[in-house]
């Protein structure tokens, strides 16, 4: 039975009107271009026939007449080639049927009937944490009753309840359930047509290059056709910018409306909860894939989705999320805990609103969640484990991974993952204080005893200061960009109120004053932390170790800035390699590069032999830096780039960055781990 659907918002209707205008403009211009290209084609055919009639028919006359017709045909084909494009790619997908998965299809059927959308043509399972409805054909679907395909990510099914999955499916079907919402699909298809003509031309130009290579006459007329095509593309590029911006604006409103439809199907609470868990679900899926990619020669798994399940629970513990219905429950307050920015401007280049905005809009609907099915969505599938193993194999194939290593189960993976995670995380007693903060503004000679506690030093209030500082810095920079018109907006929101662009300058002094207050408070707290742990280290006879660790961090901070400055000064001298230049100009650039490279190599020598980072270099980074320093690079000899030398350079640059960033983290972690030991 069709659900009572929410009313279309006035904002959405406004965006629809704008999009209708841009669609009409596009198709009008496109129709004119088709007529012009057809006129050119008919004109050159007529001209070719007249040419053949007035001159003796022979090799050259036939060649010229054929080239002329080919020129007109190339322009015409360019404008219509996308009509025959079909976007079918089932490599990562597994088609499922009602006979094999009746419970899943029953849920799908209930959902599209409730929102008044047509039934999908096919249903596929894919690898990721996502769901979407799509057409096989990008053009004919606008005019013919083409059925859509439904694709559901197994990673999504593995991390939702039945009702949450229904909410997400209702959202996807909701895009097609109301007539006015179909305008969005027209805009989307028009955008795809433009994109195809502007950027998807590799095969087309390859084919006409073959035609041009037949004879010099053909080459001449192909170049004339290309000249016409470039002019068409210039015009279409202007249209693309207009249509793209309108589509993105409409797309954001489409998301709000589809969310409202989903809320009317399953209720606001369930709909919001399914959205709020998505980022955690994606992280819990991508981390195992990245782990096995990095350890491809050491470990392998048959089922990435079992690993995803265990990581969901791991992150629930890590981030203190409650586990409800065997899944982490992520609240809006938890997801926004450290997002303390008060400035909001509409991002016209974003196709989706923020999760925060979407959840708040869903909550405003205030639809009760009734008749909820809290069973795991994976229980809908009779063959979940088989799909999980098949899709894991597809991911291995897609990413060029193999299984010539030690097989580990989900529990074995989690044990290894925990160890790696510990290597890149800080003790929990710090409450996330150091995740985005380096305690470098301290006086290590000030060791006066202070009476406080770890709980007070790392309280939520003090942690919030760190994130307020980050937000203030970001907001201040954004406001300055609004003032100097780097960011072009007419209005902005600050602390829930709207202001005009000219008022942005009034906020900057206020934010800078608050930023100074926050900065002073953090420095004061960092000093208190240093004094607390130093005095506690004395009682545990660790004061020298503690003092040395702190000195190393302060030295690392200073050296880090120097090494970053050095590579920033060096990098501009290699940019010429990414450009198409004359041989003589390349030689001049190479000469300059080899000269400044002497200074850069000296910095590398200091980094690996003398710096505070030298003890923390990874073997592969040390090997790359040493190889680069020990060899003589020429980069360009016999009028050809020396690829081996360029590879050495790029590898050394990567190793340089790894050494200073990873080294800084390790030095910071040594200090913080020691603080954890002192407190224990």
XYZ file of C-alpha atoms in Angstrom:
680
model
C 0.000 0.000 0.000
C 1.393 3.418 -0.942
C 2.544 5.499 2.005
C 1.312 9.050 2.575
C 4.307 10.995 1.278
C 5.553 14.384 2.519
C 4.845 17.579 0.629
C 7.535 18.891 -1.700
C 9.296 21.836 -0.026
C 9.144 25.378 -1.429
C 12.949 25.423 -1.643
C 12.852 22.282 -3.752
C 10.190 23.757 -6.044
C 12.371 26.847 -6.510
C 15.373 24.689 -7.484
C 13.138 22.675 -9.831
C 12.121 25.864 -11.671
C 15.768 26.866 -12.062
C 16.655 23.402 -13.313
C 13.751 23.310 -15.779
C 15.037 26.578 -17.266
C 18.600 25.219 -17.559
C 17.342 21.941 -19.107
C 15.267 23.828 -21.688
C 18.252 26.051 -22.465
C 20.532 23.042 -22.873
C 18.208 21.111 -25.166
C 17.468 24.241 -27.218
C 21.191 24.866 -27.773
C 21.792 21.168 -28.375
C 18.958 20.972 -30.931
C 20.361 24.023 -32.752
C 23.829 22.391 -32.803
C 22.335 19.180 -34.214
C 20.576 21.175 -36.963
C 23.770 23.094 -37.755
C 25.853 19.899 -37.880
C 23.210 18.206 -40.034
C 23.199 21.226 -42.343
C 27.001 21.011 -42.554
C 26.790 17.278 -43.325
C 24.147 17.747 -46.028
C 26.054 20.759 -47.357
C 29.349 18.897 -47.745
C 27.536 15.896 -49.285
C 25.944 18.258 -51.823
C 29.293 19.954 -52.378
C 31.028 16.609 -52.829
C 28.436 15.482 -55.377
C 28.780 18.788 -57.266
C 32.582 18.425 -57.116
C 32.396 14.954 -58.635
C 30.036 16.159 -61.378
C 32.244 19.096 -62.388
C 35.569 17.279 -62.361
C 36.719 14.075 -63.929
C 36.113 11.211 -61.527
C 39.399 9.713 -60.440
C 41.501 8.871 -57.411
C 42.007 12.469 -56.289
C 38.430 13.628 -56.809
C 37.031 10.622 -54.955
C 39.610 11.149 -52.189
C 38.689 14.821 -51.740
C 34.935 14.153 -51.928
C 35.247 11.353 -49.329
C 37.308 13.566 -47.031
C 34.719 16.359 -47.263
C 31.854 13.999 -46.382
C 33.985 12.516 -43.597
C 34.495 15.987 -42.130
C 30.741 16.625 -41.935
C 30.124 13.124 -40.605
C 32.709 13.539 -37.831
C 31.027 16.690 -36.473
C 27.567 15.087 -36.641
C 28.694 11.814 -35.001
C 30.421 13.761 -32.249
C 27.081 15.300 -31.250
C 25.083 12.058 -31.291
C 27.630 9.426 -30.189
C 26.436 9.480 -26.563
C 22.945 8.342 -27.698
C 24.285 4.837 -28.061
C 26.373 4.717 -24.894
C 25.280 2.115 -22.378
C 26.634 2.176 -18.851
C 26.630 -1.507 -17.962
C 29.338 -2.698 -15.611
C 28.504 -5.751 -13.564
C 32.089 -6.781 -12.858
C 31.826 -5.999 -9.160
C 28.186 -7.101 -8.943
C 26.239 -10.280 -8.332
C 22.695 -10.439 -9.626
C 20.179 -11.859 -7.158
C 16.673 -13.083 -7.898
C 13.420 -13.430 -6.013
C 13.651 -17.214 -6.218
C 17.024 -17.272 -4.452
C 16.402 -14.425 -1.979
C 12.656 -14.143 -1.313
C 12.983 -12.258 1.997
C 15.145 -9.521 0.460
C 12.779 -9.148 -2.484
C 9.796 -8.962 -0.155
C 11.450 -6.008 1.619
C 12.259 -4.350 -1.726
C 8.682 -4.878 -2.950
C 7.186 -3.432 0.236
C 9.451 -0.414 -0.030
C 8.868 0.635 -3.634
C 5.123 0.081 -3.255
C 5.013 2.237 -0.130
C 6.795 5.138 -1.819
C 4.958 4.765 -5.145
C 8.032 4.015 -7.241
C 8.222 1.466 -10.085
C 9.730 -1.968 -9.492
C 13.420 -2.356 -10.347
C 14.390 -4.296 -13.463
C 17.233 -6.196 -11.767
C 18.714 -6.315 -8.275
C 22.463 -6.566 -7.794
C 24.727 -6.981 -4.796
C 27.990 -5.068 -4.897
C 31.012 -4.824 -2.636
C 30.699 -1.532 -0.779
C 28.629 0.328 1.833
C 26.110 1.920 -0.491
C 22.829 1.553 -2.357
C 21.653 3.234 -5.553
C 19.135 3.031 -8.392
C 20.454 3.445 -11.938
C 19.593 3.034 -15.615
C 21.438 0.899 -18.160
C 21.001 3.716 -20.691
C 21.780 7.305 -19.814
C 19.753 8.974 -22.602
C 16.775 6.900 -23.726
C 15.627 6.581 -20.097
C 14.396 10.198 -20.312
C 11.900 9.404 -23.070
C 11.212 5.667 -22.921
C 9.793 3.620 -20.019
C 13.187 2.151 -19.165
C 13.264 0.216 -15.893
C 15.892 0.990 -13.303
C 18.297 -1.426 -11.622
C 18.713 -1.534 -7.845
C 22.215 -2.096 -6.493
C 22.793 -2.781 -2.787
C 26.231 -2.961 -1.202
C 26.857 -6.050 0.912
C 28.833 -3.833 3.278
C 25.604 -1.881 3.831
C 23.506 -5.000 4.414
C 26.171 -6.190 6.862
C 25.927 -3.024 8.976
C 22.198 -2.247 9.184
C 19.031 -3.658 10.658
C 16.155 -4.683 8.382
C 14.289 -1.422 9.060
C 17.443 0.672 8.554
C 18.054 -1.016 5.210
C 14.427 -0.330 4.318
C 14.976 3.341 5.161
C 17.943 3.558 2.800
C 16.044 1.766 0.023
C 13.063 4.089 0.570
C 15.441 7.028 0.134
C 16.696 5.653 -3.191
C 13.224 4.803 -4.514
C 12.026 8.158 -3.201
C 14.045 9.941 -5.880
C 11.611 8.516 -8.453
C 8.352 8.485 -6.530
C 7.028 11.997 -7.126
C 6.652 13.669 -10.512
C 8.468 16.889 -9.600
C 11.426 14.877 -8.309
C 11.907 13.389 -11.791
C 13.236 16.778 -12.933
C 16.381 15.910 -11.027
C 16.934 12.822 -13.174
C 16.464 14.912 -16.357
C 19.067 17.375 -15.097
C 21.365 14.513 -14.213
C 21.032 12.908 -17.651
C 21.584 16.229 -19.439
C 24.723 16.691 -17.351
C 25.921 13.213 -18.360
C 25.360 14.078 -22.031
C 27.438 17.225 -21.650
C 30.146 15.365 -19.764
C 30.298 12.749 -22.513
C 30.792 15.391 -25.214
C 33.331 17.363 -23.190
C 35.448 14.736 -21.460
C 34.636 11.220 -22.672
C 36.240 11.445 -26.115
C 39.355 9.305 -25.980
C 37.927 6.506 -28.139
C 36.292 8.992 -30.541
C 39.497 10.956 -31.180
C 41.473 7.733 -31.481
C 39.124 6.595 -34.236
C 39.260 9.868 -36.194
C 43.056 9.876 -35.819
C 43.054 6.565 -37.664
C 40.874 8.135 -40.351
C 43.228 11.139 -40.571
C 46.225 8.847 -40.953
C 44.930 7.362 -44.217
C 46.063 10.338 -46.305
C 47.174 13.955 -45.974
C 43.888 15.104 -47.566
C 41.935 13.237 -44.911
C 44.179 14.750 -42.253
C 43.397 18.283 -43.506
C 39.622 17.787 -43.389
C 39.786 15.991 -40.018
C 41.613 19.015 -38.607
C 38.815 21.267 -39.916
C 36.278 18.975 -38.194
C 38.291 19.099 -34.971
C 38.279 22.897 -35.187
C 34.459 22.832 -35.336
C 34.319 20.333 -32.464
C 36.553 22.521 -30.277
C 34.195 25.431 -30.879
C 31.207 23.270 -29.930
C 33.020 22.121 -26.788
C 33.780 25.716 -25.813
C 30.070 26.537 -25.994
C 29.056 23.341 -24.202
C 31.581 24.026 -21.423
C 29.732 27.262 -20.614
C 26.468 25.295 -20.494
C 28.069 22.566 -18.378
C 29.035 25.061 -15.659
C 25.467 26.409 -15.576
C 23.796 23.002 -15.607
C 26.289 21.486 -13.139
C 25.744 24.207 -10.538
C 21.952 23.936 -10.945
C 22.125 20.170 -10.701
C 24.187 20.258 -7.521
C 21.815 22.738 -5.910
C 18.814 20.635 -6.932
C 20.605 17.445 -5.882
C 20.976 18.739 -2.325
C 17.240 19.436 -2.160
C 16.530 16.011 -3.671
C 18.439 14.431 -0.792
C 16.328 16.280 1.780
C 13.112 15.234 0.057
C 14.197 11.615 -0.338
C 15.177 11.594 3.363
C 11.704 12.896 4.258
C 10.133 10.064 2.244
C 12.328 7.503 4.034
C 11.311 8.982 7.400
C 7.625 8.613 6.463
C 8.246 4.921 5.694
C 10.213 3.829 8.787
C 10.071 6.820 11.132
C 12.523 9.612 11.909
C 14.555 7.782 14.547
C 15.387 4.718 12.437
C 16.085 6.839 9.363
C 18.472 9.108 11.294
C 20.274 6.191 12.956
C 20.929 4.494 9.598
C 22.518 7.713 8.278
C 24.621 8.364 11.359
C 26.245 4.924 11.262
C 27.236 5.096 7.584
C 30.686 6.663 8.022
C 31.600 4.169 10.749
C 30.359 1.298 8.543
C 32.468 2.556 5.632
C 35.550 2.877 7.847
C 35.021 -0.614 9.282
C 34.902 -1.982 5.721
C 37.736 0.006 4.141
C 40.214 -0.656 6.964
C 40.337 -4.467 6.455
C 40.638 -4.003 2.685
C 43.541 -1.571 3.185
C 45.123 -3.912 5.744
C 45.139 -6.919 3.424
C 46.291 -4.757 0.519
C 49.267 -3.569 2.594
C 50.000 -7.149 3.778
C 49.221 -8.824 0.462
C 52.277 -11.108 0.574
C 51.803 -11.997 4.239
C 48.103 -12.528 4.991
C 44.831 -13.030 3.170
C 41.153 -13.458 4.026
C 38.203 -15.163 2.369
C 35.628 -12.845 3.944
C 36.175 -9.113 4.388
C 32.639 -8.728 5.711
C 33.364 -10.854 8.796
C 36.274 -8.473 9.452
C 33.922 -5.512 9.000
C 31.589 -6.926 11.667
C 34.372 -7.249 14.250
C 35.736 -3.792 13.441
C 32.278 -2.277 13.954
C 32.385 -3.584 17.519
C 36.005 -2.474 17.914
C 35.149 1.097 16.918
C 32.067 1.054 19.139
C 34.393 0.396 22.079
C 37.023 2.837 20.833
C 34.596 5.746 20.452
C 32.303 4.807 23.368
C 29.250 4.131 21.208
C 26.483 2.039 22.721
C 25.791 -1.263 20.964
C 22.077 -1.664 20.201
C 20.623 -4.496 18.109
C 24.187 -5.863 17.722
C 25.300 -2.655 15.976
C 26.988 0.568 17.176
C 24.509 3.365 17.848
C 26.031 6.678 16.732
C 24.250 9.802 17.956
C 24.359 13.228 16.319
C 25.962 14.629 19.475
C 28.751 12.035 19.274
C 29.365 12.589 15.572
C 29.483 16.378 16.039
C 31.228 16.395 19.436
C 34.342 18.181 18.199
C 32.860 20.062 15.258
C 32.731 23.447 17.023
C 32.567 25.707 13.980
C 29.751 28.270 14.108
C 30.182 29.437 10.521
C 28.128 27.930 7.717
C 28.157 28.818 4.051
C 26.406 26.913 1.295
C 28.835 24.801 -0.671
C 27.417 25.105 -4.172
C 29.850 22.431 -5.416
C 28.564 19.791 -3.001
C 26.006 17.303 -4.321
C 24.856 16.241 -0.839
C 24.033 18.195 2.311
C 26.066 17.345 5.397
C 24.964 14.391 7.523
C 24.251 16.862 10.325
C 21.881 18.901 8.149
C 20.181 15.774 6.844
C 19.675 14.293 10.315
C 18.329 17.563 11.696
C 15.869 17.766 8.778
C 14.779 14.154 9.398
C 14.273 14.862 13.099
C 12.088 17.874 12.234
C 9.741 15.510 10.396
C 9.162 13.903 13.823
C 7.592 10.721 12.391
C 7.200 7.955 15.015
C 9.055 4.719 14.290
C 6.548 1.857 14.575
C 6.489 -1.807 13.504
C 10.266 -1.776 13.446
C 12.262 -4.886 12.520
C 15.530 -4.783 14.490
C 16.904 -8.041 13.095
C 20.184 -7.696 11.233
C 19.611 -7.053 7.532
C 22.065 -9.844 6.661
C 19.470 -12.349 7.951
C 17.359 -11.496 4.890
C 19.865 -13.312 2.687
C 19.893 -17.102 2.485
C 23.402 -17.102 1.073
C 25.104 -14.171 2.845
C 28.427 -15.964 3.456
C 28.616 -17.156 -0.152
C 28.049 -13.617 -1.419
C 30.600 -12.307 1.080
C 33.283 -14.703 -0.160
C 32.457 -14.086 -3.834
C 32.594 -10.302 -3.452
C 35.797 -10.564 -1.415
C 37.318 -12.470 -4.348
C 36.156 -9.726 -6.724
C 37.819 -7.066 -4.536
C 41.035 -9.088 -4.506
C 40.944 -9.280 -8.299
C 40.080 -5.599 -8.799
C 42.918 -4.462 -6.517
C 45.496 -6.805 -8.029
C 45.817 -8.808 -4.817
C 46.438 -12.545 -4.539
C 46.016 -15.234 -1.914
C 49.528 -16.693 -1.908
C 49.997 -16.006 1.780
C 48.790 -17.113 5.218
C 45.034 -17.261 5.605
C 43.677 -15.657 8.785
C 40.142 -15.577 10.126
C 38.332 -12.490 11.444
C 39.606 -12.968 15.003
C 43.186 -13.248 13.735
C 42.744 -10.113 11.665
C 41.355 -8.187 14.639
C 44.320 -9.172 16.815
C 46.794 -7.936 14.186
C 44.732 -4.802 13.557
C 44.644 -3.962 17.271
C 48.448 -4.136 17.424
C 48.846 -1.836 14.400
C 46.187 0.516 15.737
C 48.037 0.741 19.040
C 51.193 1.765 17.177
C 49.348 4.773 15.759
C 47.240 5.829 18.705
C 47.812 7.437 22.104
C 46.814 6.198 25.588
C 43.110 6.604 26.311
C 43.729 8.577 29.493
C 44.424 11.614 27.300
C 40.800 11.666 26.099
C 41.774 12.612 22.517
C 43.562 15.783 23.681
C 46.641 15.097 21.527
C 44.940 13.755 18.405
C 45.068 17.189 16.777
C 47.390 18.997 19.157
C 51.151 19.034 19.771
C 52.258 20.146 23.283
C 55.179 22.310 22.182
C 54.565 25.638 23.951
C 56.036 24.728 27.328
C 58.921 25.895 29.459
C 60.778 22.710 30.420
C 62.726 24.625 33.083
C 59.526 25.400 34.986
C 58.935 22.368 37.182
C 56.939 23.875 40.042
C 54.717 21.334 41.778
C 51.024 21.742 40.966
C 48.105 20.057 42.636
C 45.755 18.659 40.026
C 44.695 15.363 38.476
C 44.883 13.683 35.096
C 41.082 13.798 34.866
C 41.138 17.574 35.286
C 44.031 18.127 32.869
C 42.359 16.048 30.164
C 38.754 16.943 30.930
C 36.178 17.268 28.159
C 36.345 21.010 28.754
C 40.086 21.167 28.012
C 39.799 18.815 25.023
C 37.030 21.060 23.675
C 39.465 24.014 23.842
C 41.712 22.264 21.306
C 38.828 21.743 18.906
C 37.454 25.223 19.465
C 40.866 26.577 18.485
C 40.798 24.518 15.275
C 37.264 25.752 14.505
C 38.175 29.381 15.200
C 41.214 29.219 12.933
C 39.112 27.688 10.157
C 36.250 30.167 10.597
C 38.612 33.146 10.689
C 40.323 32.087 7.456
C 36.961 31.479 5.775
C 35.663 34.906 6.825
C 38.819 36.541 5.470
C 38.217 34.729 2.160
C 34.641 36.033 2.139
C 35.917 39.577 2.756
C 38.500 39.457 -0.046
C 35.927 37.679 -2.292
C 38.019 34.532 -2.735
C 34.831 32.833 -1.593
C 31.907 34.365 -3.473
C 28.762 34.309 -1.333
C 26.016 36.835 -0.708
C 24.996 35.455 2.686
C 26.539 33.352 5.436
C 25.290 31.865 8.695
C 27.097 32.451 11.969
C 25.866 30.876 15.177
C 22.468 30.223 13.615
C 21.893 33.732 12.218
C 22.157 34.994 8.643
C 24.447 37.884 7.681
C 25.360 39.654 4.458
C 28.829 39.291 2.974
C 29.862 42.864 3.908
C 29.334 42.020 7.601
C 32.001 39.290 7.554
C 34.784 41.745 8.448
C 33.016 42.581 11.718
C 33.433 39.017 12.993
C 37.159 38.675 12.376
C 38.456 40.794 15.330
C 36.023 39.062 17.692
C 37.171 35.602 16.567
C 40.845 36.572 16.732
C 40.412 37.813 20.319
C 38.684 34.592 21.306
C 41.402 32.619 19.519
C 44.072 34.335 21.632
C 42.133 33.511 24.807
C 41.862 29.857 23.770
C 45.514 29.704 22.775
C 46.603 31.093 26.147
C 44.339 28.629 27.984
C 45.789 25.669 26.068
C 49.360 26.834 26.710
C 48.587 27.171 30.401
C 47.123 23.663 30.461
C 50.098 22.210 28.543
C 52.462 23.778 31.068
C 50.441 22.298 33.934
C 50.536 18.888 32.221
C 54.307 19.074 31.815
C 54.802 20.027 35.451
C 52.419 17.303 36.636
C 54.206 14.499 34.778
C 57.697 15.822 35.515
C 57.076 15.812 39.254
C 55.421 12.413 39.064
C 58.405 11.151 36.994
C 60.740 12.221 39.832
C 58.849 9.985 42.238
C 59.252 7.082 39.778
C 62.893 7.912 38.988
C 62.033 8.650 35.333
C 62.664 12.381 35.277
C 65.728 12.197 32.996
C 63.937 9.953 30.500
C 60.916 12.243 30.591
C 62.989 15.406 30.153
C 64.897 13.861 27.226
C 61.648 12.778 25.509
C 60.227 16.278 25.855
C 63.405 17.876 24.532
C 63.296 15.534 21.530
C 59.752 16.647 20.739
C 60.713 20.329 20.933
C 63.725 19.695 18.700
C 61.528 17.705 16.290
C 59.129 20.640 16.061
C 61.942 23.004 15.137
C 63.633 20.608 12.687
C 60.315 19.639 11.117
C 59.698 23.256 10.140
C 63.177 23.510 8.646
C 62.823 20.318 6.600
C 59.401 21.323 5.300
C 60.827 24.702 4.291
C 63.690 22.982 2.457
C 61.499 20.700 0.371
C 59.027 23.509 -0.382
C 61.938 25.523 -1.778
C 63.130 22.546 -3.826
C 59.868 21.283 -5.356
C 59.246 24.234 -7.752
C 62.420 23.263 -9.607
C 60.970 19.890 -10.689
C 57.588 21.152 -11.947
C 58.909 21.534 -15.494
C 58.913 17.725 -15.856
C 55.117 17.695 -15.958
C 54.989 20.168 -18.848
C 55.524 19.850 -22.609
C 58.566 22.013 -23.373
C 61.182 22.531 -26.050
C 64.406 20.540 -25.651
C 66.549 23.640 -25.029
C 64.195 24.868 -22.303
C 64.208 21.428 -20.629
C 68.019 21.494 -20.567
C 67.995 24.922 -18.886
C 65.560 23.675 -16.228
C 67.636 20.530 -15.650
C 70.734 22.626 -15.132
C 68.969 24.708 -12.455
C 67.540 21.558 -10.853
C 70.949 19.894 -10.568
C 72.350 23.018 -8.933
C 69.666 23.370 -6.240
C 69.631 19.591 -5.791
C 73.038 19.848 -4.120
C 71.453 21.797 -1.262
C 68.514 19.361 -1.092
C 70.874 16.376 -0.926
C 72.702 18.030 1.951
C 69.356 18.371 3.761
C 68.730 14.668 3.146
C 72.169 13.842 4.559
C 71.390 15.798 7.726
C 67.964 14.170 7.961
C 69.313 10.627 7.912
C 72.577 11.187 9.780
C 72.197 14.064 12.225
C 68.543 14.922 12.847
C 66.320 13.839 15.709
C 64.361 11.887 13.085
C 67.368 9.749 12.066
C 66.712 7.076 14.729
C 63.149 6.599 13.510
C 63.654 6.144 9.763
C 61.984 3.126 8.178
C 64.424 0.849 6.349
C 62.744 1.412 2.967
C 62.870 5.203 3.423
C 66.511 5.137 4.497
C 67.343 2.970 1.481
C 65.554 5.358 -0.918
C 67.223 8.460 0.535
C 70.673 6.840 0.521
C 70.301 5.616 -3.058
C 69.256 9.085 -4.202
C 72.161 10.778 -2.430
C 74.761 8.270 -3.577
C 73.861 8.419 -7.276
C 74.377 11.136 -9.849
C 71.150 12.021 -11.630
C 71.022 13.678 -15.038
C 67.250 13.477 -15.700
C 67.625 14.424 -19.384
C 70.173 12.983 -21.792
C 70.240 12.496 -25.551
C 67.081 14.622 -25.739
C 65.197 12.063 -23.621
C 64.049 12.022 -20.009
C 65.905 9.434 -17.906
C 63.012 7.572 -16.274
C 65.221 5.723 -13.747
C 66.618 8.988 -12.412
C 63.169 10.587 -12.217
C 61.890 7.519 -10.332
C 64.790 7.846 -7.881
C 63.880 11.482 -7.303
C 60.168 10.814 -6.753
C 60.866 7.881 -4.452
C 63.305 10.008 -2.434
C 60.744 12.810 -2.108
C 58.142 10.312 -0.825
C 60.691 8.880 1.608
C 61.595 12.382 2.757
C 57.974 13.195 3.582
C 57.480 9.817 5.292
C 60.599 10.348 7.378
C 59.657 13.728 8.796
C 55.921 13.145 9.267
C 56.177 9.588 10.547
C 59.251 10.505 12.577
C 57.473 13.403 14.247
C 54.558 11.150 15.158
C 56.876 8.506 16.647
C 58.736 11.078 18.749
C 55.441 12.486 20.009
C 54.158 8.986 20.760
C 57.294 8.086 22.753
C 56.652 11.077 25.014
C 52.936 10.371 25.409
C 53.450 6.646 25.991
C 55.967 7.563 28.685
C 53.410 9.879 30.279
C 51.003 6.934 30.250
C 53.597 4.742 32.004
C 54.299 7.422 34.579
C 50.613 7.746 35.366
C 50.022 3.984 35.578
